[in-house]
Coordinates of C-alpha atoms and ligand atoms in Angstrom, one line a residue:
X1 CA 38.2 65.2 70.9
X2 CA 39.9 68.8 70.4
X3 CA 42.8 69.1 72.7
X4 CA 42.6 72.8 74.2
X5 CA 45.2 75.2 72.9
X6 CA 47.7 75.7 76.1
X7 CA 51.1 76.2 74.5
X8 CA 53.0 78.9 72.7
X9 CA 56.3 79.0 70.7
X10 CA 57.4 82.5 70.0
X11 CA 61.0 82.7 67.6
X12 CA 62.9 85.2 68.3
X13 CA 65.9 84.0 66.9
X14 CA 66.5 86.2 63.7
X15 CA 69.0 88.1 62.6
X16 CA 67.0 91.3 62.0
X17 CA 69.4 92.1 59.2
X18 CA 66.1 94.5 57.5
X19 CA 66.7 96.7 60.3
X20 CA 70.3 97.3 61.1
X21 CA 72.2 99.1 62.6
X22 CA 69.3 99.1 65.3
X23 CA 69.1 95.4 65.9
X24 CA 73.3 94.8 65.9
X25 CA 73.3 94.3 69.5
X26 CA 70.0 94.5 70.2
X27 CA 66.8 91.7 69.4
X28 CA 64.4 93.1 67.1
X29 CA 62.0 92.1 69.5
X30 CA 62.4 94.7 72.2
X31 CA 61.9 97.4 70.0
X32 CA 59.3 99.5 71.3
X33 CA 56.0 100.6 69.3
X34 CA 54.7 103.8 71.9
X35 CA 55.9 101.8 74.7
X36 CA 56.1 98.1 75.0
X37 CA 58.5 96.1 73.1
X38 CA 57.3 93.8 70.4
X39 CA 57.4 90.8 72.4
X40 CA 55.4 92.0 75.0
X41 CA 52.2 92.5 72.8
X42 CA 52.6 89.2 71.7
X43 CA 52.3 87.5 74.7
X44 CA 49.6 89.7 75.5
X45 CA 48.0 88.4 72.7
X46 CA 48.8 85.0 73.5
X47 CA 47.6 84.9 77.1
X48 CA 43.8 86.5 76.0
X49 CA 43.6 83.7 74.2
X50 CA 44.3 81.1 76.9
X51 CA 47.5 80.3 76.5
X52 CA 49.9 79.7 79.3
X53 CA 53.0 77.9 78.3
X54 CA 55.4 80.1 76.5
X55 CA 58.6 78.2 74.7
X56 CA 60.9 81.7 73.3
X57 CA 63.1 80.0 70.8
X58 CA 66.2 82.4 71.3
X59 CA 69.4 82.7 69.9
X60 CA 72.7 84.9 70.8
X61 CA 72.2 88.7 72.7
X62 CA 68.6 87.5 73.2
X63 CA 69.0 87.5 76.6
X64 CA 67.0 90.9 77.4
X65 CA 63.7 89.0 76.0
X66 CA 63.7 86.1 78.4
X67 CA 64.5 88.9 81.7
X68 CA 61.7 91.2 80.1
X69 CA 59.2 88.6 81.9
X70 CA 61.4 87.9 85.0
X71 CA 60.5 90.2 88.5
X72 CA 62.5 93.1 88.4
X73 CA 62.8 93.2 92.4
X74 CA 65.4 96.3 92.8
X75 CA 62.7 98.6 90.3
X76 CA 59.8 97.1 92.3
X77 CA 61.3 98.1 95.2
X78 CA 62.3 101.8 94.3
X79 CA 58.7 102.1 92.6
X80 CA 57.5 101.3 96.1
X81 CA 59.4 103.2 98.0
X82 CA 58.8 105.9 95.7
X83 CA 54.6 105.2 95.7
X84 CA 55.2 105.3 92.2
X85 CA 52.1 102.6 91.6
X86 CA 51.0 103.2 88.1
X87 CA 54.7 102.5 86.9
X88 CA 55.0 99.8 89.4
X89 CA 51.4 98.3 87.1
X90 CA 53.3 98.4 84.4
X91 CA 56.1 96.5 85.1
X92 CA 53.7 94.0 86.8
X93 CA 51.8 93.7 83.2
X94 CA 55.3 92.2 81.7
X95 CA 55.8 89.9 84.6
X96 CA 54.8 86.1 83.4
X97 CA 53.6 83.4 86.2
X98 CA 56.7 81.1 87.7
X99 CA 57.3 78.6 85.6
X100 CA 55.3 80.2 82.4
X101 CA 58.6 80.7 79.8
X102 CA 60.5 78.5 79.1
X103 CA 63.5 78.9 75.8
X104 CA 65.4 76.7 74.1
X105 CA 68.4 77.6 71.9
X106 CA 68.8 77.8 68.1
X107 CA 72.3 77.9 67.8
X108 CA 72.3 79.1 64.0
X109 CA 69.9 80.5 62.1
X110 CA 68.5 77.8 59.7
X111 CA 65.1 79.2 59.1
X112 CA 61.3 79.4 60.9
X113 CA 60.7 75.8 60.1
X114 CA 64.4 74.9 61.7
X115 CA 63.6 77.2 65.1
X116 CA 59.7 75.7 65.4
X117 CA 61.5 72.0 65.6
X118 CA 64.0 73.3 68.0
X119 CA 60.7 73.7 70.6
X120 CA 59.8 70.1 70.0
X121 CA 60.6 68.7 73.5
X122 CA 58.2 71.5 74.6
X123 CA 55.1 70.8 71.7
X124 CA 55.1 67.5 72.9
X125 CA 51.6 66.0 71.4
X126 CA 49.3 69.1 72.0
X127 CA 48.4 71.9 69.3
X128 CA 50.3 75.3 69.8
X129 CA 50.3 78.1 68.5
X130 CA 53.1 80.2 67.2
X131 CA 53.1 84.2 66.9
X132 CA 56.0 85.9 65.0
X133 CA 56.1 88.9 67.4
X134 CA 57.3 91.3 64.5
X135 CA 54.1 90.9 63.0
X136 CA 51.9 93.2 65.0
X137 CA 48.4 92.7 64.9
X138 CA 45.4 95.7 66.0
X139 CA 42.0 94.3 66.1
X140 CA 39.3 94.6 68.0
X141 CA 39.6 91.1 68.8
X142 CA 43.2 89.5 69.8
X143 CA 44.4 87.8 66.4
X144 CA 45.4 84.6 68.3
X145 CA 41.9 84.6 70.0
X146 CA 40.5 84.8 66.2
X147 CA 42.6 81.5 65.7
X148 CA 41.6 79.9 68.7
X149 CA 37.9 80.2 68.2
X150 CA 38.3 78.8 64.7
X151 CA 40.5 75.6 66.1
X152 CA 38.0 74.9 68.4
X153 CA 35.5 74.8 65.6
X154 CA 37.3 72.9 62.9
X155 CA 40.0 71.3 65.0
X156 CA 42.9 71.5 63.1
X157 CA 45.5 73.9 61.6
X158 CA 44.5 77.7 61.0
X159 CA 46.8 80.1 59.6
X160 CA 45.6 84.0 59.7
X161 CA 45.9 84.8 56.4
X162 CA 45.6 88.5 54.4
X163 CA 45.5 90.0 50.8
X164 CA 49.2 91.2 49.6
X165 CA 49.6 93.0 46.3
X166 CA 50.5 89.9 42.9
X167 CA 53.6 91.7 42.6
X168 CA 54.5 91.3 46.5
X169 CA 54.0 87.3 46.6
X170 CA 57.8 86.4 46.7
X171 CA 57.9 87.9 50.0
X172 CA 55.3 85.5 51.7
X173 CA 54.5 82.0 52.2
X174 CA 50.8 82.1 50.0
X175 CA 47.2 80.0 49.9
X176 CA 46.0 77.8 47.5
X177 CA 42.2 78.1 48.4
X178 CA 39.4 75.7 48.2
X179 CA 35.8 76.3 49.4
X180 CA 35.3 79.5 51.6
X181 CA 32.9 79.5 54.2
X182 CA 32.7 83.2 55.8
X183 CA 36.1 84.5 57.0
X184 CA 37.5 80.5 56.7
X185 CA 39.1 79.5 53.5
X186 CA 40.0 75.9 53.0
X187 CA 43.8 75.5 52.4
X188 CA 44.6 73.1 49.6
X189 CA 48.1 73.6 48.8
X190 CA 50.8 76.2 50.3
X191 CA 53.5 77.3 48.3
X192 CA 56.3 79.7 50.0
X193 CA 57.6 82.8 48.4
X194 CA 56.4 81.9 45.0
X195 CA 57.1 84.2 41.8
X196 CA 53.8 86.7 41.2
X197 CA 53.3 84.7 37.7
X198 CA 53.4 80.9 39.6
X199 CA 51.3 82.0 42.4
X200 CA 47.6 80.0 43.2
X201 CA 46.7 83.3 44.7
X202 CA 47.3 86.7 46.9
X203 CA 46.3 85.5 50.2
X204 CA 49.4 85.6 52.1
X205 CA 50.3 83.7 55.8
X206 CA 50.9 86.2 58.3
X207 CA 52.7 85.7 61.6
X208 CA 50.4 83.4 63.3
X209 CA 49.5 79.7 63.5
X210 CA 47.6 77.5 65.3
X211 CA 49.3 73.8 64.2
X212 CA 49.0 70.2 64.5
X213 CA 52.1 68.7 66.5
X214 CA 52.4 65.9 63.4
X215 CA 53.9 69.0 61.8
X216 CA 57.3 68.3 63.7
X217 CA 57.5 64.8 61.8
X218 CA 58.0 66.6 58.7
X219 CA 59.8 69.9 60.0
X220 CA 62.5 66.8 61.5
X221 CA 63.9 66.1 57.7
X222 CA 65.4 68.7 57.7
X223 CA 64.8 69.7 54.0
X224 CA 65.8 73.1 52.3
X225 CA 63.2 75.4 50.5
X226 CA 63.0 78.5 49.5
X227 CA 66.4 80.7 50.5
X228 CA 68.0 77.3 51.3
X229 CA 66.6 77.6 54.9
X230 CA 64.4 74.8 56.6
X231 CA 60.6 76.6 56.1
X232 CA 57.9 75.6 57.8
X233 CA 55.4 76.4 55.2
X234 CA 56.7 73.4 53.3
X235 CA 56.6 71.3 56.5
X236 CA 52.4 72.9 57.1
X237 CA 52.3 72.0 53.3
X238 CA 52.6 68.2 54.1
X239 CA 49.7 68.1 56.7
X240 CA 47.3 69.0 54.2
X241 CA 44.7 66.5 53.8
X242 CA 45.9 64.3 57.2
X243 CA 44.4 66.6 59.5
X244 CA 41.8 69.7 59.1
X245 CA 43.6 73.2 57.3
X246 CA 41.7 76.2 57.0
X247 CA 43.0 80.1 56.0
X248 CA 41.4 83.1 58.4
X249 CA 40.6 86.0 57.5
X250 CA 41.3 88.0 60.6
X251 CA 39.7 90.9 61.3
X252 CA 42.3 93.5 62.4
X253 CA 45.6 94.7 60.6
X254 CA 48.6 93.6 60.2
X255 CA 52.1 95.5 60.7
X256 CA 55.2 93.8 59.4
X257 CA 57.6 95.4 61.9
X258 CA 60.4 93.8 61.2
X259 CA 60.2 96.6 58.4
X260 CA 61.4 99.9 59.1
X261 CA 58.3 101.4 57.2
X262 CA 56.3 98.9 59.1
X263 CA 57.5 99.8 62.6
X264 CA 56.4 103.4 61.8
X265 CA 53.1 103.2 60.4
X266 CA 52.6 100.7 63.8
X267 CA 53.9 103.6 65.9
X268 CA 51.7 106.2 64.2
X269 CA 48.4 103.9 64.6
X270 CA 49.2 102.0 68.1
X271 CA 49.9 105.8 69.6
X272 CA 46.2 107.1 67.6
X273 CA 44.5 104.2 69.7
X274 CA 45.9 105.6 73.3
X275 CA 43.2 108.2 74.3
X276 CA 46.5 109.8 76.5
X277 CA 47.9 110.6 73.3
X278 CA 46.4 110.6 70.4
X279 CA 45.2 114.3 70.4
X280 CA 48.8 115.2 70.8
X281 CA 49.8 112.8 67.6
X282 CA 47.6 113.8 65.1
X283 CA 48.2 117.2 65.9
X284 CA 52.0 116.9 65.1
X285 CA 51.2 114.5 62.5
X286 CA 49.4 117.6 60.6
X287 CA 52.9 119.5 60.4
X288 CA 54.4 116.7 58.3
X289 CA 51.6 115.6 56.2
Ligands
UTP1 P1 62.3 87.0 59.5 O1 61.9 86.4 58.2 O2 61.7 88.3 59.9 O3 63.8 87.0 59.6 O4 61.8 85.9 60.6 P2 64.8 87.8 60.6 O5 66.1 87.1 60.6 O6 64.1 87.9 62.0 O7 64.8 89.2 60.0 P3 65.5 89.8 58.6 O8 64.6 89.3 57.5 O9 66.9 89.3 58.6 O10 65.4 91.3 58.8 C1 60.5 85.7 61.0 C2 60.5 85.2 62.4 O11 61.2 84.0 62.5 C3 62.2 84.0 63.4 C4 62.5 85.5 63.6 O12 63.1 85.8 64.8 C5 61.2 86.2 63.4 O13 60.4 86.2 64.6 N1 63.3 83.2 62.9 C6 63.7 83.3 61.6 C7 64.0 82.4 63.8 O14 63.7 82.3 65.0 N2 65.0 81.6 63.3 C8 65.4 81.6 62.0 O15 66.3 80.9 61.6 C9 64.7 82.5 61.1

């Protein structure tokens, strides 16, 4: 029987050091792209894909994440006063049921794998899915709806997965690939941040998973990889041929905003998708290009 796909674990508790001095006091994940804060579109992603439980692994000055969600009752009640309803919408959109969130703390930074075992009490023994929020995804579809659909059918893990330039593999956690059936790719092997010369392939991991709670039985030994930090791609590595792994190609495209080049290109296309804008944009766009 597949189990249906309920939870979410969102980490949030990187340093951001690739895009200081903006994220020194601030989380990278309230930086805004047009007008909502990374986080926000990933839990907007999450929840059109049926998921209600949210666990934000969080870490120090993360704080302004968790109250995103919370009622803001003195704004509500100026908007009101004010009949300022469209603006009193919006702050309704980033406003999660009671009882929806829930974080847990990872006091140092020891790596994905380390912050994804730190949620264990809340995996429990369902599937979840995790969604780096500064990987921003536009698609026609929601990404983590893509991943859904494709758990439902194969009932196991599913990674989205994307082509990154040879010479860019030592950034990414990368597939080894077996048979390929449409946009699924059988995993066989996982291999994270390899050199361009070792790696089985250029289909890269992006930020979002749909995984197998067994994978917190391996994540719990705590082993080192790659930067000396405890990564979950080794931990995924160990599930492969205990439960179902497959690769998606997801239709959309990815923007690695914890980049600063990134966060701009996702500026320039998220604002070219808002019909209130996106005259205005490309029109300014023209005097710099
Ligand atoms: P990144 O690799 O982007 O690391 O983490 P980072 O620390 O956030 O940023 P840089 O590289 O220093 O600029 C990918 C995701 O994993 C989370 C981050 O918050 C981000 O969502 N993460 C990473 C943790 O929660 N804990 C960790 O120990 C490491």
């Amino acid at each position: 029987m597949i189990k249906p796909l309920r939870k979410a674990v969102l980490p949030v508790a990187g340093l951001g050091t690739r895009f200081l001095p903006a994220t020194k006091a601030m989380a990278k994940e309230m930086l805004p792209v047009v007008d909502k804060p990374l986080i926000q579109y990933a839990v907007e992603e999450a929840r059109a894909a049926g998921i209600q439980q949210f666990c934000l692994v969080t870490g120090r000055g993360k704080t302004a994440i968790v109250e995103h969600f919370d009622i803001a009752y003195e704004l509500e009640s100026t908007l009101r006063a004010r009949a300022k309803d469209a603006e009193l919408a919006l702050l309704r959109e980033a406003q999660l049921p009671p009882g929806a969130v829930v974080t847990v703390r990872q006091q140092e930074p020891l790596g994905l794998g380390h912050a994804i075992w730190c949620a264990r009490a809340f995996i429990g023994e369902d599937p979840f899915a995790i969604l780096l929020p500064d990987d921003l995804v536009l698609s026609e579809t929601p990404c983590t709806m893509q991943l859904a659909d494709a758990y439902y059918q194969t009932g196991g893990c599913v990674v989205a997965v994307t082509e990154v330039p040879r010479e860019q593999t030592n950034r990414y956690g990368i597939l080894d690939i077996g048979h390929e059936d449409g946009r699924l790719v059988e995993v066989r092997g996982l291999v994270e941040k390899p050199r361009p010369e070792d790696a089985p392939s250029n289909l890269s991991i992006i930020g979002r998973y749909v995984l197998m709670p067994q994978v917190l039985e391996h994540l719990s030994r705590m082993e080192r990889g790659a930067g000396n930090e405890v990564q979950l791609t080794d931990a995924m590595a160990k599930l492969i041929g205990h439960v179902p792994f497959h690769g998606l190609r997801f239709e959309g495209r990815r923007f690695d905003c914890g980049d600063k080049v990134g966060f701009l290109e996702a500026q320039i296309a998220f604002a070219l998708k808002r019909p209130e804008m996106a005259g205005a944009v490309r029109s300014f766009l023209k005097n710099y290009v």
